[in-house]
Tab-separated table of C-alpha atoms in Angstrom:
chain	number	residue	atom	x	y	z
A	1	MET	CA	9.637	6.950	-11.009
A	2	THR	CA	12.242	5.695	-13.516
A	3	LEU	CA	11.517	2.180	-12.231
A	4	LEU	CA	7.762	2.507	-11.765
A	5	ALA	CA	7.254	3.880	-15.261
A	6	ALA	CA	9.237	1.083	-16.935
A	7	PRO	CA	6.363	-1.405	-17.456
A	8	VAL	CA	4.056	1.441	-18.514
A	9	VAL	CA	6.551	2.725	-21.082
A	10	VAL	CA	7.347	-0.733	-22.446
A	11	GLY	CA	3.644	-1.630	-22.615
A	12	PHE	CA	2.925	1.628	-24.429
A	13	ALA	CA	5.639	0.875	-27.004
A	14	LEU	CA	4.211	-2.616	-27.618
A	15	CYS	CA	0.699	-1.229	-28.121
A	16	TYR	CA	1.870	1.383	-30.610
A	17	GLY	CA	4.485	-0.805	-32.285
A	18	SER	CA	7.229	1.706	-31.604
A	19	LYS	CA	10.877	0.679	-31.595
A	20	ALA	CA	12.214	4.031	-30.421
A	21	LYS	CA	15.310	3.529	-28.281
A	22	GLU	CA	13.820	5.697	-25.521
A	23	PHE	CA	11.177	3.004	-24.939
A	24	SER	CA	13.769	0.306	-24.220
A	25	PRO	CA	14.607	-0.146	-20.528
A	26	LYS	CA	18.185	0.024	-19.337
A	27	PRO	CA	20.036	-3.094	-18.046
A	28	ASN	CA	18.981	-2.151	-14.488
A	29	GLY	CA	15.293	-2.220	-15.503
A	30	ARG	CA	14.794	1.540	-15.430
A	31	VAL	CA	13.753	3.855	-18.251
A	32	ASP	CA	14.799	7.345	-19.190
A	33	LEU	CA	12.128	9.830	-18.183
A	34	LYS	CA	12.380	11.283	-21.678
A	35	ALA	CA	10.265	8.281	-22.658
A	36	VAL	CA	7.346	9.663	-20.654
A	37	GLU	CA	7.542	12.919	-22.601
A	38	LEU	CA	7.751	10.992	-25.874
A	39	MET	CA	4.624	9.025	-24.945
A	40	GLU	CA	2.681	12.270	-24.789
A	41	LYS	CA	3.546	13.005	-28.429
A	42	TRP	CA	2.240	9.609	-29.522
A	43	MET	CA	-1.036	9.780	-27.600
A	44	VAL	CA	-4.226	10.804	-29.357
A	45	ASN	CA	-5.333	12.826	-26.337
A	46	PRO	CA	-2.247	13.909	-24.365
A	47	SER	CA	-3.058	14.428	-20.698
A	48	ASN	CA	0.402	14.828	-19.155
A	49	ARG	CA	-0.835	12.804	-16.170
A	50	LEU	CA	2.425	10.851	-15.906
A	51	LYS	CA	4.495	14.046	-15.953
A	52	GLU	CA	2.991	15.648	-12.857
A	53	GLY	CA	5.866	16.512	-10.540
A	54	LEU	CA	8.630	15.577	-12.975
A	55	ASN	CA	11.376	18.177	-13.284
A	56	ARG	CA	14.665	16.898	-14.664
A	57	HIS	CA	16.460	20.162	-13.997
A	58	VAL	CA	15.606	20.097	-10.292
A	59	ARG	CA	16.578	16.444	-10.164
A	60	ASN	CA	19.932	17.126	-11.854
A	61	SER	CA	20.710	20.146	-9.709
A	62	TYR	CA	20.267	18.020	-6.588
A	63	ALA	CA	22.034	14.910	-7.920
A	64	HIS	CA	25.078	16.871	-9.119
A	65	GLU	CA	25.096	19.375	-6.244
A	66	ARG	CA	24.325	22.370	-8.436
A	67	TYR	CA	22.536	24.363	-5.769
A	68	ARG	CA	23.085	26.778	-2.893
A	69	ILE	CA	21.010	26.976	0.294
A	70	LEU	CA	19.937	30.573	0.963
A	71	ASP	CA	18.370	32.358	3.908
A	72	GLY	CA	14.608	32.559	4.191
A	73	LYS	CA	14.042	28.873	3.373
A	74	ARG	CA	15.147	29.339	-0.222
A	75	VAL	CA	17.489	27.483	-2.565
A	76	GLU	CA	19.244	28.589	-5.759
A	77	MET	CA	19.485	25.858	-8.439
A	78	TRP	CA	20.935	25.484	-11.933
A	79	ASP	CA	21.630	22.686	-14.431
A	80	GLU	CA	24.507	21.964	-16.823
A	81	ASP	CA	25.193	19.563	-19.676
A	82	HIS	CA	28.114	17.120	-19.779
A	83	ARG	CA	30.370	19.879	-21.131
A	84	GLY	CA	29.648	22.178	-18.208
A	85	ARG	CA	27.460	24.545	-20.196
A	86	ARG	CA	24.489	25.909	-18.269
A	87	THR	CA	21.169	24.587	-19.605
A	88	TRP	CA	18.833	25.947	-16.929
A	89	GLY	CA	18.825	28.574	-14.232
A	90	PRO	CA	19.947	29.802	-11.917
A	91	GLU	CA	16.499	29.874	-10.336
A	92	THR	CA	15.593	30.590	-6.738
A	93	TRP	CA	12.857	28.418	-5.276
A	94	SER	CA	11.136	28.622	-1.911
A	95	LEU	CA	10.707	25.655	0.375
A	96	GLN	CA	6.978	25.717	-0.373
A	97	GLN	CA	7.653	25.418	-4.123
A	98	LEU	CA	9.907	22.403	-3.595
A	99	GLU	CA	7.399	20.746	-1.269
A	100	ALA	CA	4.609	21.281	-3.802
A	101	LEU	CA	6.726	19.697	-6.552
A	102	CYS	CA	7.550	16.697	-4.350
A	103	HIS	CA	3.885	16.269	-3.465
A	104	ARG	CA	2.856	16.245	-7.128
A	105	LEU	CA	5.521	13.659	-7.964
A	106	ASN	CA	4.445	11.531	-5.009
A	107	VAL	CA	0.846	11.562	-6.243
A	108	THR	CA	2.019	10.536	-9.723
A	109	SER	CA	4.178	7.718	-8.365
A	110	SER	CA	1.365	6.490	-6.106
A	111	GLY	CA	-1.042	6.525	-9.043
A	112	VAL	CA	1.304	4.447	-11.203
A	113	THR	CA	1.880	2.029	-8.314
A	114	LEU	CA	-1.859	1.521	-7.803
A	115	ALA	CA	-2.417	1.095	-11.544
A	116	LEU	CA	0.250	-1.609	-11.691
A	117	ALA	CA	-1.253	-3.296	-8.644
A	118	LEU	CA	-4.707	-3.340	-10.255
A	119	PHE	CA	-3.222	-4.720	-13.461
A	120	GLY	CA	-1.483	-7.445	-11.467
A	121	ILE	CA	-4.709	-8.345	-9.670
A	122	ASN	CA	-6.787	-8.445	-12.863
A	123	TYR	CA	-4.241	-10.553	-14.771
A	124	ARG	CA	-2.724	-12.533	-11.903
A	125	LYS	CA	-3.700	-15.902	-13.340
A	126	LEU	CA	-2.294	-15.062	-16.774
A	127	ILE	CA	0.917	-13.659	-15.269
A	128	THR	CA	1.445	-16.783	-13.183
A	129	GLU	CA	0.637	-19.222	-16.008
A	130	ARG	CA	3.095	-17.537	-18.376
A	131	GLY	CA	5.856	-17.662	-15.793
A	132	TRP	CA	6.421	-13.917	-15.683
A	133	VAL	CA	6.987	-14.024	-11.911
A	134	PRO	CA	10.616	-14.962	-11.084
A	135	GLN	CA	10.826	-18.145	-9.029
A	136	ASP	CA	13.662	-16.851	-6.863
A	137	ILE	CA	12.095	-13.497	-6.028
A	138	GLN	CA	12.578	-12.522	-2.384
A	139	THR	CA	10.431	-10.099	-0.443
A	140	PRO	CA	12.547	-7.593	1.474
A	141	PRO	CA	12.047	-7.946	5.252
A	142	LEU	CA	9.730	-5.378	6.794
A	143	ARG	CA	11.144	-2.966	9.343
A	144	HIS	CA	9.392	-3.204	12.699
A	145	GLU	CA	7.756	0.194	12.149
A	146	TYR	CA	6.018	-1.029	8.986
A	147	LEU	CA	5.257	-4.439	10.478
A	148	LYS	CA	3.525	-2.744	13.395
A	149	ARG	CA	1.567	-0.537	11.006
A	150	LEU	CA	0.492	-3.585	8.975
A	151	THR	CA	-0.584	-5.371	12.169
A	152	GLU	CA	-2.645	-2.360	13.221
A	153	GLN	CA	-4.314	-2.141	9.818
A	154	LEU	CA	-5.233	-5.828	9.832
A	155	ALA	CA	-6.473	-5.575	13.393
A	156	GLU	CA	-8.641	-2.544	12.674
A	157	TYR	CA	-10.117	-4.263	9.613
A	158	ASN	CA	-11.025	-7.216	11.859
A	159	SER	CA	-12.457	-5.054	14.695
A	160	PHE	CA	-9.491	-5.291	17.093
A	161	ASP	CA	-7.188	-2.746	18.718
A	162	VAL	CA	-3.476	-3.603	19.002
A	163	THR	CA	-2.023	-3.403	22.525
A	164	LYS	CA	1.309	-5.086	21.792
A	165	CYS	CA	3.366	-5.907	18.721
A	166	GLU	CA	6.922	-7.175	19.226
A	167	ARG	CA	9.473	-9.791	18.254
A	168	ASP	CA	10.805	-12.150	20.885
A	169	GLY	CA	13.512	-14.212	19.233
A	170	LYS	CA	11.725	-16.470	16.767
A	171	THR	CA	8.307	-15.606	18.216
A	172	PHE	CA	6.082	-12.730	17.147
A	173	ARG	CA	3.856	-11.557	20.007
A	174	ILE	CA	0.616	-9.675	19.410
A	175	GLY	CA	-1.768	-8.183	21.952
A	176	LEU	CA	-5.336	-7.632	20.750
A	177	LYS	CA	-8.375	-6.032	22.346
A	178	THR	CA	-11.923	-6.392	21.060
A	179	GLN	CA	-13.958	-3.285	20.303
A	180	TYR	CA	-17.315	-2.093	21.608
A	181	ARG	CA	-20.368	-2.609	19.497
A	182	GLY	CA	-21.304	0.430	17.438
A	183	ILE	CA	-24.657	1.472	16.003
A	184	ASP	CA	-26.103	-0.122	12.893
A	185	GLN	CA	-26.569	2.847	10.595
A	186	ASP	CA	-25.866	4.511	7.267
A	187	VAL	CA	-22.709	6.580	7.683
A	188	GLU	CA	-22.921	9.850	5.788
A	189	ILE	CA	-19.838	10.985	3.859
A	190	MET	CA	-19.666	14.524	2.530
A	191	VAL	CA	-17.038	15.661	0.019
A	192	GLY	CA	-16.731	18.932	-1.784
A	193	GLY	CA	-14.819	22.073	-2.501
A	194	ASP	CA	-15.318	25.670	-3.485
A	195	GLY	CA	-18.856	25.961	-4.799
A	196	TRP	CA	-19.690	22.247	-4.981
A	197	GLY	CA	-20.529	19.311	-2.758
A	198	ARG	CA	-21.575	15.684	-2.963
A	199	GLY	CA	-22.976	13.210	-0.454
A	200	TYR	CA	-22.493	9.459	-0.057
A	201	LYS	CA	-23.745	6.778	2.301
A	202	LYS	CA	-22.015	3.680	3.621
A	203	PRO	CA	-24.147	1.114	5.475
A	204	VAL	CA	-22.539	-0.258	8.629
A	205	LYS	CA	-23.703	-3.094	10.845
A	206	TYR	CA	-22.272	-5.171	13.690
A	207	VAL	CA	-22.411	-8.952	13.939
A	208	GLN	CA	-21.164	-11.393	16.564
A	209	ALA	CA	-18.417	-13.829	15.613
A	210	LEU	CA	-15.875	-16.165	17.187
A	211	VAL	CA	-12.839	-14.340	18.554
A	212	ALA	CA	-10.630	-17.283	17.550
A	213	GLU	CA	-11.659	-17.054	13.900
A	214	TYR	CA	-10.686	-13.421	13.534
A	215	ALA	CA	-7.529	-13.658	15.642
A	216	LEU	CA	-6.376	-16.597	13.539
A	217	GLY	CA	-7.203	-14.678	10.376
A	218	ILE	CA	-4.899	-11.822	11.380
A	219	VAL	CA	-2.020	-14.244	11.955
A	220	GLN	CA	-2.621	-15.900	8.574
A	221	ARG	CA	-2.334	-12.562	6.808
A	222	LEU	CA	0.719	-11.465	8.779
A	223	ALA	CA	2.788	-14.628	8.362
A	224	PRO	CA	3.797	-14.120	4.674
A	225	ASN	CA	5.272	-10.735	5.612
A	226	ILE	CA	7.559	-12.046	8.386
A	227	ASP	CA	10.208	-14.489	7.184
A	228	ASP	CA	12.320	-14.898	10.322
A	229	VAL	CA	9.542	-15.900	12.753
A	230	GLU	CA	8.632	-19.485	13.613
A	231	HIS	CA	5.802	-18.981	16.129
A	232	PHE	CA	2.972	-16.508	16.601
A	233	HIS	CA	1.628	-15.782	20.092
A	234	VAL	CA	-1.647	-13.841	20.344
A	235	VAL	CA	-3.154	-12.618	23.638
A	236	VAL	CA	-6.721	-11.290	23.438
A	237	LYS	CA	-8.560	-9.083	25.934
A	238	ASN	CA	-12.109	-7.773	25.850
A	239	GLU	CA	-13.229	-4.149	25.803
A	240	GLN	CA	-12.917	-3.878	29.621
A	241	GLU	CA	-9.328	-5.239	29.553
A	242	GLY	CA	-10.522	-8.614	30.801
A	243	ASP	CA	-8.633	-11.722	29.646
A	244	ILE	CA	-10.283	-13.734	26.881
A	245	GLY	CA	-7.490	-16.182	26.081
A	246	GLU	CA	-4.354	-16.954	24.093
A	247	LEU	CA	-3.462	-18.529	20.775
A	248	VAL	CA	-0.064	-19.961	19.815
A	249	ILE	CA	0.593	-21.483	16.398
A	250	SER	CA	3.691	-22.285	14.357
A	251	ARG	CA	4.409	-21.150	10.838
A	252	ASP	CA	4.424	-24.757	9.604
A	253	GLU	CA	0.946	-25.406	10.982
A	254	LEU	CA	-0.383	-22.144	9.551
A	255	SER	CA	0.278	-23.439	6.041
A	256	LYS	CA	-2.159	-26.298	6.701
A	257	LEU	CA	-5.168	-24.122	7.528
A	258	VAL	CA	-8.180	-24.276	5.239
A	259	GLY	CA	-9.815	-21.005	6.261
A	260	PRO	CA	-13.255	-20.018	7.628
A	261	ARG	CA	-15.029	-19.890	4.257
A	262	LYS	CA	-14.907	-23.673	4.104
A	263	GLY	CA	-16.769	-23.827	7.428
A	264	ARG	CA	-13.918	-25.723	9.071
A	265	ILE	CA	-12.670	-23.252	11.654
A	266	ALA	CA	-12.814	-25.954	14.331
A	267	ASP	CA	-10.412	-28.095	12.285
A	268	ASP	CA	-8.093	-25.135	11.764
A	269	ARG	CA	-7.942	-24.429	15.487
A	270	ARG	CA	-6.637	-27.933	16.145
A	271	HIS	CA	-3.370	-26.927	14.490
A	272	ALA	CA	-2.653	-24.472	17.305
A	273	GLU	CA	-0.180	-25.416	20.026
A	274	LEU	CA	-2.229	-23.419	22.538
A	275	ASP	CA	-5.804	-22.179	22.175
A	276	THR	CA	-7.688	-20.911	25.230
A	277	LEU	CA	-10.032	-18.577	23.334
A	278	GLY	CA	-12.875	-21.069	23.639
A	279	ASP	CA	-16.266	-19.960	22.321
A	280	SER	CA	-15.737	-16.284	23.163
A	281	GLN	CA	-17.632	-13.914	20.923
A	282	MET	CA	-16.811	-10.408	19.692
A	283	TRP	CA	-18.536	-7.646	17.756
A	284	VAL	CA	-17.324	-7.354	14.178
A	285	LYS	CA	-17.937	-4.227	12.123
A	286	ILE	CA	-19.201	-4.955	8.607
A	287	GLU	CA	-19.093	-2.088	6.119
A	288	GLY	CA	-21.148	-2.067	2.932
A	289	ARG	CA	-20.382	-0.455	-0.408
A	290	VAL	CA	-20.291	3.330	-0.590
A	291	ILE	CA	-23.160	4.697	-2.711
A	292	PRO	CA	-24.305	8.199	-3.674
A	293	SER	CA	-26.985	9.602	-1.383
A	294	GLY	CA	-30.410	8.718	-2.687
A	295	GLY	CA	-29.226	5.560	-4.493
A	296	LYS	CA	-30.456	2.048	-3.875
A	297	LYS	CA	-29.354	0.519	-0.595
A	298	PRO	CA	-26.838	-2.287	-1.291
A	299	ARG	CA	-26.999	-5.754	0.180
A	300	MET	CA	-24.713	-6.537	3.102
A	301	ASP	CA	-23.748	-10.191	3.053
A	302	GLY	CA	-20.970	-9.808	5.600
């Protein structure tokens, strides 16, 4: 949170013209969480949204080992200043209380992360043109667990199931299986709580498309996240486990692809070292925009 909040705190100080030392990040790029509390005093309508889950005393008691584990899933905690004088506690918390605090902080951190991501998307061109992105920035390599999860997410989005996901030296091997056609319909989504409820609809339809186009698209999206792989090998089966074909392409050739939106998928496929997918077709699930029940039905352009 001390790192995530840094651009928010600095941006807040610029907007309000404040030169308070709390708003200046440390040499390591982090900010003191006191800055978040100070922001609340400056805001016209304080909401405390960025403080959900923050508890400096709990943080300090853990960091400086000022706690005792008790029976019954409980912990006794206290806090001290630099002179050893007690500033908080001792307090006894249950495991449930600690879990609830961690959950609140996780929600806050996730919210800040998403807000920064949206800001980056909206102002990507400006950020790039002004040179705010370091040229030598390096993306940390993904652990296999996260790489597999990313592969599964991309596959599901493109109407595939993943049957294999593994590294083999400098080759990344993926097994894909097409999915059965579903029913074209408006999916009903119900949300609600104690004493209230709300309904939404999401139109869904299924269209036929080239297997090669969508298999190649998954590889294109995966490649930037895997630095130490030179070749990608994709084996595709149909819903009944029957063989459809294989696709092998190098990282160097991937960079030359134009993409399907240009209508040149045939040209892109020529960059593959092996392509036996032919003209095989698959069912692709297309989801429309979620709308409140009773609203106008949105267009589905695919």
